[in-house]
PDB file of C-alpha atoms in Angstrom:
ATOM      1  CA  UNK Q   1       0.000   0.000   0.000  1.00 93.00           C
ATOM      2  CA  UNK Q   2       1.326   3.773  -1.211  1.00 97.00           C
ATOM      3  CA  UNK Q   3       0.145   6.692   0.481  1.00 98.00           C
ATOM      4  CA  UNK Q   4      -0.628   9.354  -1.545  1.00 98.00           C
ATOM      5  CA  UNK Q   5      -1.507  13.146  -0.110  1.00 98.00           C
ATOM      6  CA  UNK Q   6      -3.417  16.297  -1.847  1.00 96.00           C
ATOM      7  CA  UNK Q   7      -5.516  19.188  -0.388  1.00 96.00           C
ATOM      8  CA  UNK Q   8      -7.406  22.430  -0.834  1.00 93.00           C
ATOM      9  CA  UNK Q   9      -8.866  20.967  -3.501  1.00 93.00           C
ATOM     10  CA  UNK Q  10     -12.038  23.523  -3.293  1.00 91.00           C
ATOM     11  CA  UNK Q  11     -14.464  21.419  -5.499  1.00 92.00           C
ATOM     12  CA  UNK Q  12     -17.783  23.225  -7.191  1.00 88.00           C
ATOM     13  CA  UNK Q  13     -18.911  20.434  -9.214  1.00 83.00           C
ATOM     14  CA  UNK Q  14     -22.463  21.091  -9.274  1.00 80.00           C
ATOM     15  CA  UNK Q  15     -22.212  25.237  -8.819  1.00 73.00           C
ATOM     16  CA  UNK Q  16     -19.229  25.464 -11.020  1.00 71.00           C
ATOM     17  CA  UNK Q  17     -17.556  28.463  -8.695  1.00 72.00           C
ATOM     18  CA  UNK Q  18     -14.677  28.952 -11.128  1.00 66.00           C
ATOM     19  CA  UNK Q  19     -10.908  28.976  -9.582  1.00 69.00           C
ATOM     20  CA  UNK Q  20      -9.142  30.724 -12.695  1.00 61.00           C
ATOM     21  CA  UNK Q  21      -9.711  33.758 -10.899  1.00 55.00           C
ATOM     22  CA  UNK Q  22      -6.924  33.290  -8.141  1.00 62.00           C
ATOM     23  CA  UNK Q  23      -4.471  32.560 -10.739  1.00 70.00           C
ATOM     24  CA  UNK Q  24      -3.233  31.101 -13.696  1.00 70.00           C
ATOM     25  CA  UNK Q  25      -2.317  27.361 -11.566  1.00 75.00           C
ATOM     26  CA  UNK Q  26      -6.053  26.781 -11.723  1.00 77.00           C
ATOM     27  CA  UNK Q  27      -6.676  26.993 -14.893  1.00 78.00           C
ATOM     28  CA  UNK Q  28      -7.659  22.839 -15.959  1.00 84.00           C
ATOM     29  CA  UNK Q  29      -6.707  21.875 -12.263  1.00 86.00           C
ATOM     30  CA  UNK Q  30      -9.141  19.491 -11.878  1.00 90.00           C
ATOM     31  CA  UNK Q  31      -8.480  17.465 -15.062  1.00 92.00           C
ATOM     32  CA  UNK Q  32      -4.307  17.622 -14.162  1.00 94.00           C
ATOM     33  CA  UNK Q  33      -5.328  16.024 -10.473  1.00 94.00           C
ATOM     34  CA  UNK Q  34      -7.309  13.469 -12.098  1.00 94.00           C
ATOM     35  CA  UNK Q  35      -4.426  12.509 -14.964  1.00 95.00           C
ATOM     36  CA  UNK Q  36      -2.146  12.358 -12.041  1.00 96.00           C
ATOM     37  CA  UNK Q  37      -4.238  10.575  -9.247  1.00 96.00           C
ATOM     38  CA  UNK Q  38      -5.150   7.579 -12.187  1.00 96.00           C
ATOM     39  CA  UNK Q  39      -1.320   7.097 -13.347  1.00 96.00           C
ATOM     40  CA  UNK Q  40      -0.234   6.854  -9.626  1.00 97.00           C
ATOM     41  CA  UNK Q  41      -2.962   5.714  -7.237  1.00 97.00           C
ATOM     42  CA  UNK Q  42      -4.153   1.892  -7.375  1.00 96.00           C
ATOM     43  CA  UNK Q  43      -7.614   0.576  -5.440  1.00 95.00           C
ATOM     44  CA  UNK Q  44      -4.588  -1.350  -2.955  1.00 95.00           C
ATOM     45  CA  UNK Q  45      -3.637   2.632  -2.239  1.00 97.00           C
ATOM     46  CA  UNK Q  46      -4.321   5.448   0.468  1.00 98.00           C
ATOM     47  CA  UNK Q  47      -4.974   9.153  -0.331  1.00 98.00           C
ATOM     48  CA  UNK Q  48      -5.325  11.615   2.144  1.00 98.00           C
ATOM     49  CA  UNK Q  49      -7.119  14.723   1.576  1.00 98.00           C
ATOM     50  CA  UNK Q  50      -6.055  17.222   4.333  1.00 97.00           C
ATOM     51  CA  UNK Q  51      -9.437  19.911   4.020  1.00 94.00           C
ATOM     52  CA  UNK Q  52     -10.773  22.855   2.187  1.00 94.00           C
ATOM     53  CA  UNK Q  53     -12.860  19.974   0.357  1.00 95.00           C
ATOM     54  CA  UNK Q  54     -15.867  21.885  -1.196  1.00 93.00           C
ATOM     55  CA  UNK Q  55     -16.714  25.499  -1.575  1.00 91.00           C
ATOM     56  CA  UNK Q  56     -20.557  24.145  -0.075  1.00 93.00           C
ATOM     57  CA  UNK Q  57     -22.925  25.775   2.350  1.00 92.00           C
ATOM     58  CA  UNK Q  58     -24.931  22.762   3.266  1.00 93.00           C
ATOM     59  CA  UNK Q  59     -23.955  19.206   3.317  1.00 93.00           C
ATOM     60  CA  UNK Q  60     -26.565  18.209   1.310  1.00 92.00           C
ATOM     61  CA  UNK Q  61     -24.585  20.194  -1.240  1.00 92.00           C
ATOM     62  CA  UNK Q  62     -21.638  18.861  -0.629  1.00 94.00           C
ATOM     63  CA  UNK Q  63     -22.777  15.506  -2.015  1.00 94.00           C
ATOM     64  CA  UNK Q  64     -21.804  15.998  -5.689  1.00 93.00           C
ATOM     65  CA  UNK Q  65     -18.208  17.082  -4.497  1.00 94.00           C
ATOM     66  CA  UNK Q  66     -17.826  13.634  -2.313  1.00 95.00           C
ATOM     67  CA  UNK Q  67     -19.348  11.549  -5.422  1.00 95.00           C
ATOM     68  CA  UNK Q  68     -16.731  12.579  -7.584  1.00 94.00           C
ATOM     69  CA  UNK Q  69     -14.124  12.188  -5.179  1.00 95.00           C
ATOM     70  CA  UNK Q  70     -15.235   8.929  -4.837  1.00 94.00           C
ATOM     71  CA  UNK Q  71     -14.368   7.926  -8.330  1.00 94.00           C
ATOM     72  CA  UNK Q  72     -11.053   7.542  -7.708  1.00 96.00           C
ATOM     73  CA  UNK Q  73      -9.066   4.986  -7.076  1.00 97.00           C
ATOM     74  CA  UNK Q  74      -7.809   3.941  -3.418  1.00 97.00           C
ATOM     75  CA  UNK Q  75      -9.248   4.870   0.096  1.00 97.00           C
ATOM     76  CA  UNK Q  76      -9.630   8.206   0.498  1.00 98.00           C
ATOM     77  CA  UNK Q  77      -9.701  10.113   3.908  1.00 98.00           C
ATOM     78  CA  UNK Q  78     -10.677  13.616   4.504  1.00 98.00           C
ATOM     79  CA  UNK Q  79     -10.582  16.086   7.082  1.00 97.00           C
ATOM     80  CA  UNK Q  80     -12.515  19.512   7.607  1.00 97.00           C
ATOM     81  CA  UNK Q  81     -10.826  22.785   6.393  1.00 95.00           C
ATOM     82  CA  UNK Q  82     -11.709  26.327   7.091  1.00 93.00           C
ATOM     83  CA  UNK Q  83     -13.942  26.461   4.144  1.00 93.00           C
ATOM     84  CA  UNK Q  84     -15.464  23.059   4.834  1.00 95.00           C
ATOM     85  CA  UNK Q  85     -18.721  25.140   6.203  1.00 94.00           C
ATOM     86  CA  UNK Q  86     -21.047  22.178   4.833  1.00 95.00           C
ATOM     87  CA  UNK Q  87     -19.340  20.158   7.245  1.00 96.00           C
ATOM     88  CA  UNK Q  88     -21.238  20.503  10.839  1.00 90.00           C
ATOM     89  CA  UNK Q  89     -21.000  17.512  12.476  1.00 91.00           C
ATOM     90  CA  UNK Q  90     -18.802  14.265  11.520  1.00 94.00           C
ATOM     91  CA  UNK Q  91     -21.662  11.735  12.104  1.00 94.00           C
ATOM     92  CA  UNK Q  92     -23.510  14.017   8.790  1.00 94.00           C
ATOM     93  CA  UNK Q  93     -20.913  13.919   7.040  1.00 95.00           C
ATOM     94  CA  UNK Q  94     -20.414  10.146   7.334  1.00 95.00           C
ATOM     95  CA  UNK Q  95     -23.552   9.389   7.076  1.00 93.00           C
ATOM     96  CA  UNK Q  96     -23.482  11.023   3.603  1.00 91.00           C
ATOM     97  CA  UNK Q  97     -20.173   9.575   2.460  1.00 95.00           C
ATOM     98  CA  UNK Q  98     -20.057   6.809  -0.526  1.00 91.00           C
ATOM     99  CA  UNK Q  99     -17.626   3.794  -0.407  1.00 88.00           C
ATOM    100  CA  UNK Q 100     -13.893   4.273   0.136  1.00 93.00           C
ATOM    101  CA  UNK Q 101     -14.375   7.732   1.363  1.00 96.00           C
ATOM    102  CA  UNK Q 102     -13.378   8.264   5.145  1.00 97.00           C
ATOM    103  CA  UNK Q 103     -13.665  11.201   7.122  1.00 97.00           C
ATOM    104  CA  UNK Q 104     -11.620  12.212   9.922  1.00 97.00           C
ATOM    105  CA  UNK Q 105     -12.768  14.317  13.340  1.00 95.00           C
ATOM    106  CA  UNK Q 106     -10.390  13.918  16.360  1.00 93.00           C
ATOM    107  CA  UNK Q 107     -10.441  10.588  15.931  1.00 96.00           C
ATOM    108  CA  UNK Q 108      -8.106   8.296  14.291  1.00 98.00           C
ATOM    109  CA  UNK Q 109      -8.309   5.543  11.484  1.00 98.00           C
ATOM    110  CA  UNK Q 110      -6.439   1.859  10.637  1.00 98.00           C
ATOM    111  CA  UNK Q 111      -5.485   0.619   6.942  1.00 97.00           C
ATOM    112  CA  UNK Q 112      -2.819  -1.650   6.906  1.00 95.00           C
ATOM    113  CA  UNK Q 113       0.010  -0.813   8.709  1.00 96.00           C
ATOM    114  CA  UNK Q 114      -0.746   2.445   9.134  1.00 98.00           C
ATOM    115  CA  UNK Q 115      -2.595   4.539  11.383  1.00 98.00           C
ATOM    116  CA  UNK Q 116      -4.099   8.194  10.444  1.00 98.00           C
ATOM    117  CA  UNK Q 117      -5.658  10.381  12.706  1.00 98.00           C
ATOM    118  CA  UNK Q 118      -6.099  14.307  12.873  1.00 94.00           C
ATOM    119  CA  UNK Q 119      -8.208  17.422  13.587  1.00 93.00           C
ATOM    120  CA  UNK Q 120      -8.401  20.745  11.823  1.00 95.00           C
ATOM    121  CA  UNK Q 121      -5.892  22.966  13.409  1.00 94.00           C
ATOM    122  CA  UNK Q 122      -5.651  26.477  13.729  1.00 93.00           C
ATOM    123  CA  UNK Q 123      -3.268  28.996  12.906  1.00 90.00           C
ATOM    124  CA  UNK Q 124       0.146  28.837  15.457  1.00 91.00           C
ATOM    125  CA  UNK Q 125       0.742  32.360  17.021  1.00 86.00           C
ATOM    126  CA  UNK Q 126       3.989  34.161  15.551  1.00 84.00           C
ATOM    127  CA  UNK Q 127       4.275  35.592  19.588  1.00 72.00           C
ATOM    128  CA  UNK Q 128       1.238  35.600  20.440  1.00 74.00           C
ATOM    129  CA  UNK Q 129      -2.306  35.324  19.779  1.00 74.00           C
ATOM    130  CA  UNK Q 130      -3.712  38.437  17.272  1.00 73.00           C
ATOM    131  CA  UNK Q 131      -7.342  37.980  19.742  1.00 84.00           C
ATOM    132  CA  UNK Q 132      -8.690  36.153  22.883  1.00 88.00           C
ATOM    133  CA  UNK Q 133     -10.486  33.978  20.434  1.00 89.00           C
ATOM    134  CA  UNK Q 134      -7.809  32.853  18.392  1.00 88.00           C
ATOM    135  CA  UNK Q 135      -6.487  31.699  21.690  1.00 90.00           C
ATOM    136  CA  UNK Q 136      -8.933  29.985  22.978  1.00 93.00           C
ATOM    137  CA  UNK Q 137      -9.509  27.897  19.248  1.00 93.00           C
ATOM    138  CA  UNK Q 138      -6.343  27.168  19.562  1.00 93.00           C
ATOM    139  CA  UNK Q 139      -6.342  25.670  22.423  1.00 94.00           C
ATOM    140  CA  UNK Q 140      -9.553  23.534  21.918  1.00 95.00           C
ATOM    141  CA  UNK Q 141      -7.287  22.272  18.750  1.00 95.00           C
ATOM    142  CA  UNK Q 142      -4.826  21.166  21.316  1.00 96.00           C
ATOM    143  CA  UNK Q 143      -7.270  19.191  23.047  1.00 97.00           C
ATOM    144  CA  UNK Q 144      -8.440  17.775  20.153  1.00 96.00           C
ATOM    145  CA  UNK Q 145      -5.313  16.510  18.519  1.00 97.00           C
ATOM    146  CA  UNK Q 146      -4.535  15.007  21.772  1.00 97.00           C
ATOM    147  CA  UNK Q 147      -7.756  13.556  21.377  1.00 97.00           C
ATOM    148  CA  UNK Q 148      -7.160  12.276  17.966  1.00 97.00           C
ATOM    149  CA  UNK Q 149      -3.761  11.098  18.948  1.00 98.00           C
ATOM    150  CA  UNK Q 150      -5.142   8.988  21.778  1.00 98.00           C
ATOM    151  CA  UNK Q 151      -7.550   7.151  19.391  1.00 97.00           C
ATOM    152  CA  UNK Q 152      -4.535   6.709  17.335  1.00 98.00           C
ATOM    153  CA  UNK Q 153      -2.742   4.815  20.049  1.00 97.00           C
ATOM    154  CA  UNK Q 154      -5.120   2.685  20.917  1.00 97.00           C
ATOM    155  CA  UNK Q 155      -5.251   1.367  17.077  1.00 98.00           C
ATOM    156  CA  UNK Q 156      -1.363   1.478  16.447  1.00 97.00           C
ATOM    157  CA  UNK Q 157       0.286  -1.664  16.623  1.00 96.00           C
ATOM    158  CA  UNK Q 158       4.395  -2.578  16.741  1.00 96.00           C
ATOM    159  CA  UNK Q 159       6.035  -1.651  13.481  1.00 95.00           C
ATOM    160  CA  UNK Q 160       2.476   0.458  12.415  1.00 97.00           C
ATOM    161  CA  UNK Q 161       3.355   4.437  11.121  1.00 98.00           C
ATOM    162  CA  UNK Q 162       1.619   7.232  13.117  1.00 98.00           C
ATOM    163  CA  UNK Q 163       0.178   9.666  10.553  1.00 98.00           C
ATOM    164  CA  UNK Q 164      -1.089  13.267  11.372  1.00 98.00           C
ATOM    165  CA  UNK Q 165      -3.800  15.109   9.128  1.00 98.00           C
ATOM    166  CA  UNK Q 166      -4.307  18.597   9.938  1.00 97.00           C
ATOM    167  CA  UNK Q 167      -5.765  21.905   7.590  1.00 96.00           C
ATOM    168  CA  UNK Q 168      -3.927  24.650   9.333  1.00 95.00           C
ATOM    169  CA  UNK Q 169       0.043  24.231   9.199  1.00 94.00           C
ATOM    170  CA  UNK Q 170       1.215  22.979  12.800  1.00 94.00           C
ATOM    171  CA  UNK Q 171       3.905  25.561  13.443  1.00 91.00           C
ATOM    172  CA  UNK Q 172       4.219  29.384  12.735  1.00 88.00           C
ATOM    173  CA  UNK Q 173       6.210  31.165   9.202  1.00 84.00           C
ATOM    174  CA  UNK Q 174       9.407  30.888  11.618  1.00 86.00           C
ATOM    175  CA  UNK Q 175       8.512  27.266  11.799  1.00 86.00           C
ATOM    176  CA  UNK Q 176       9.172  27.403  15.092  1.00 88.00           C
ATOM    177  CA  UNK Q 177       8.663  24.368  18.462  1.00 89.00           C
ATOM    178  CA  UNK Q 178       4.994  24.736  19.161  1.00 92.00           C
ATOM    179  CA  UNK Q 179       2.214  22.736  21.501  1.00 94.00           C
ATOM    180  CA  UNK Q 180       1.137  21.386  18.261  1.00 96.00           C
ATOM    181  CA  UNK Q 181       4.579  19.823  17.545  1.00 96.00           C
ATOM    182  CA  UNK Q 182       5.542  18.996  20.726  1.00 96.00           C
ATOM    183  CA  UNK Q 183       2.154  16.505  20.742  1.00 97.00           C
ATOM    184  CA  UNK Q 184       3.281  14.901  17.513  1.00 97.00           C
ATOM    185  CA  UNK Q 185       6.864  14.447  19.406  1.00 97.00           C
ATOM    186  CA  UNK Q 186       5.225  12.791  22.616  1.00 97.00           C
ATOM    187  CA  UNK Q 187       3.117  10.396  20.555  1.00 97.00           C
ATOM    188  CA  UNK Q 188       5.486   9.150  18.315  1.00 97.00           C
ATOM    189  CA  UNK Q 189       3.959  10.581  15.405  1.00 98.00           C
ATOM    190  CA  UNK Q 190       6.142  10.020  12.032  1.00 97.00           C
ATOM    191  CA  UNK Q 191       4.340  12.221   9.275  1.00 98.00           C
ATOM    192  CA  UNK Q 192       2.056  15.091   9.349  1.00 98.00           C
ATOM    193  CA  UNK Q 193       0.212  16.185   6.335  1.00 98.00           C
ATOM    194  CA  UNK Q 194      -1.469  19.817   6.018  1.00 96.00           C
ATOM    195  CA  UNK Q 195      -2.534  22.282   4.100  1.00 94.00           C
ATOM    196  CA  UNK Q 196      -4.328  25.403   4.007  1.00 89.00           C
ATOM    197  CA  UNK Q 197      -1.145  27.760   2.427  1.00 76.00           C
ATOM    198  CA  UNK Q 198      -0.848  28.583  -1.528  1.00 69.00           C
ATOM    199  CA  UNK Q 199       0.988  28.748  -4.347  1.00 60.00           C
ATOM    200  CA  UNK Q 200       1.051  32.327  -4.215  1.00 53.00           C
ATOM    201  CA  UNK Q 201       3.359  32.614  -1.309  1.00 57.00           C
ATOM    202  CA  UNK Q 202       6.086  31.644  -2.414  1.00 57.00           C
ATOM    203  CA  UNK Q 203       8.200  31.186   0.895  1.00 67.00           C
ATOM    204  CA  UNK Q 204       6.379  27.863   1.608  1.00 72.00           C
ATOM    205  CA  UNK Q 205       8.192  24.444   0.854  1.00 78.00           C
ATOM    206  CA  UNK Q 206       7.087  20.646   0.535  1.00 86.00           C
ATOM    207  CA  UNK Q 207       8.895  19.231   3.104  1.00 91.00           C
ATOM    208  CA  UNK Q 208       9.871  20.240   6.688  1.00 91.00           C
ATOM    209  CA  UNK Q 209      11.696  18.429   9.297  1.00 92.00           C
ATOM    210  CA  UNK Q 210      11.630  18.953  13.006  1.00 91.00           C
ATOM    211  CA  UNK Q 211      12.585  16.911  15.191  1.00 90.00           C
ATOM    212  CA  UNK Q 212      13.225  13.690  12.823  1.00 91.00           C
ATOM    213  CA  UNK Q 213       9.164  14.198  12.230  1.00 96.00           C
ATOM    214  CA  UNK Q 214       8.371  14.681   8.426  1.00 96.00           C
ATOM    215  CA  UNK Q 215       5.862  17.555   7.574  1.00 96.00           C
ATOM    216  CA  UNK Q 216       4.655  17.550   3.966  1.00 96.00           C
ATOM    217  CA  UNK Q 217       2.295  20.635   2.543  1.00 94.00           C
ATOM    218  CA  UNK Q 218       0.140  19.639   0.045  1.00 93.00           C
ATOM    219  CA  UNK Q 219      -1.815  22.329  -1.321  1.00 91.00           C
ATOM    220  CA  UNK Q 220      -2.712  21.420  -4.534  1.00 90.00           C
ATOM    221  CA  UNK Q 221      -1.808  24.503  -6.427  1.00 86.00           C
ATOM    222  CA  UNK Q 222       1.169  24.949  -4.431  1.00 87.00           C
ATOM    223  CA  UNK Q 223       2.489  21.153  -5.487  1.00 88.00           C
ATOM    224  CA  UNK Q 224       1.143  21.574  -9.400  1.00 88.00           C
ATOM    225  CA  UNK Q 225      -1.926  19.982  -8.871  1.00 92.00           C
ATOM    226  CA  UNK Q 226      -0.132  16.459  -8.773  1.00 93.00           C
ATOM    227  CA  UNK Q 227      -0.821  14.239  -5.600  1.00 96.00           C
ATOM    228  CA  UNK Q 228       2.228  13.530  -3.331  1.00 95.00           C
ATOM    229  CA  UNK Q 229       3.409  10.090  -2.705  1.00 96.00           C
ATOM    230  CA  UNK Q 230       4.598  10.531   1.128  1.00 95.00           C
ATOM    231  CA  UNK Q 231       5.173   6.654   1.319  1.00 89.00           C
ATOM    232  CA  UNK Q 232       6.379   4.534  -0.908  1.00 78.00           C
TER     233      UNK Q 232
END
């Protein structure tokens, strides 16, 4: 089994809200993610699909976006972005999800010898918090990986990888030691996966490494619209 990794993929399939208009990397996005997901991804295969899903309101909406996700080959597991307002509560959204999709909420997930889990995230303070509110969603995210990353130990087995999917990037532009990183050091964890940052900033990279733990942004403008193979 591969595992493969994409996000922000910002689907509109049924209201066609067009995605030319940030930039010329969008132009025939869609059709380059497909031509790359069916030359690398197999049904034996893993994709994970770290938020900003589908530019839907309501999750009834969201339906078309998750159909044609589900096309693909592989098992496919998604978690919630910022834009992901359709999604309001994970038993909706799995309740609504066709075969081979899997969603993720603070909770963690088993295929193979591998082990995902994850939560959403929220942006990591540069000093400090910009608001009291930023704080305190930040620090319900905290609780909330460490939920995830409890489920995940309880499912991890000797020789199994620990997998992290978050939206929001787990450390600041400085990419400084954070709560957020310090979990993923005290579990064990051996990649994270995120998203949420775009092509258009051009300071971002792929891969970062802290602490021997292997962070991988896949933004799907920012890595050409191609998925990334983050195990072999």
């Amino acid at each position: 089994m591969k595992v493969f990794a994409i996000s922000d993929l910002h689907l509109s399939i049924n209201s066609n809200k067009p995605m030319n208009i940030f930039g010329p990397v969008w132009e025939n996005y869609l059709q380059e993610i497909e031509n790359s997901w069916s030359s690398l991804v197999t049904e034996n295969d893993l994709v994970l699909i770290s938020g900003d899903i589908s530019w839907a309101m309501k999750l009834n909406d969201a339906k078309a976006d998750l159909n044609y996700l589900s096309k693909f080959s592989g098992k496919k597991v998604i978690i919630k972005g910022n834009h992901d307002y359709w999604w309001s509560s994970i038993s909706g959204v799995r309740s609504l999800l066709p075969e081979n999709l899997y969603a993720l909420q603070n909770d963690a997930l088993r295929f193979g010898n591998y082990v995902v889990c994850g939560s959403r995230g929220w942006t990591v303070p540069e000093i400090t918090h910009k608001t009291e509110d930023d704080e305190k969603i930040y620090k319900r995210e905290l609780i909330r990986m460490e939920l995830s990353l409890k489920s995940a130990l309880e499912l991890k087995q000797d020789g199994d990888t620990l997998i992290v999917m978050m939206h929001y990037p787990p450390f600041n532009s400085k990419l400084e030691e954070n709560d957020f990183t310090k979990l993923f050091e005290q579990f064990g964890v051996d990649i994270v996966v995120y998203g949420h940052l775009h092509s258009y900033d051009k300071k971002q990279r792929l891969i970062t490494y802290i602490n021997n733990i292997k962070y991988y942004l896949t933004s799907c403008d920012l890595v050409g619209n191609k998925l990334i193979e983050i195990i072999k």
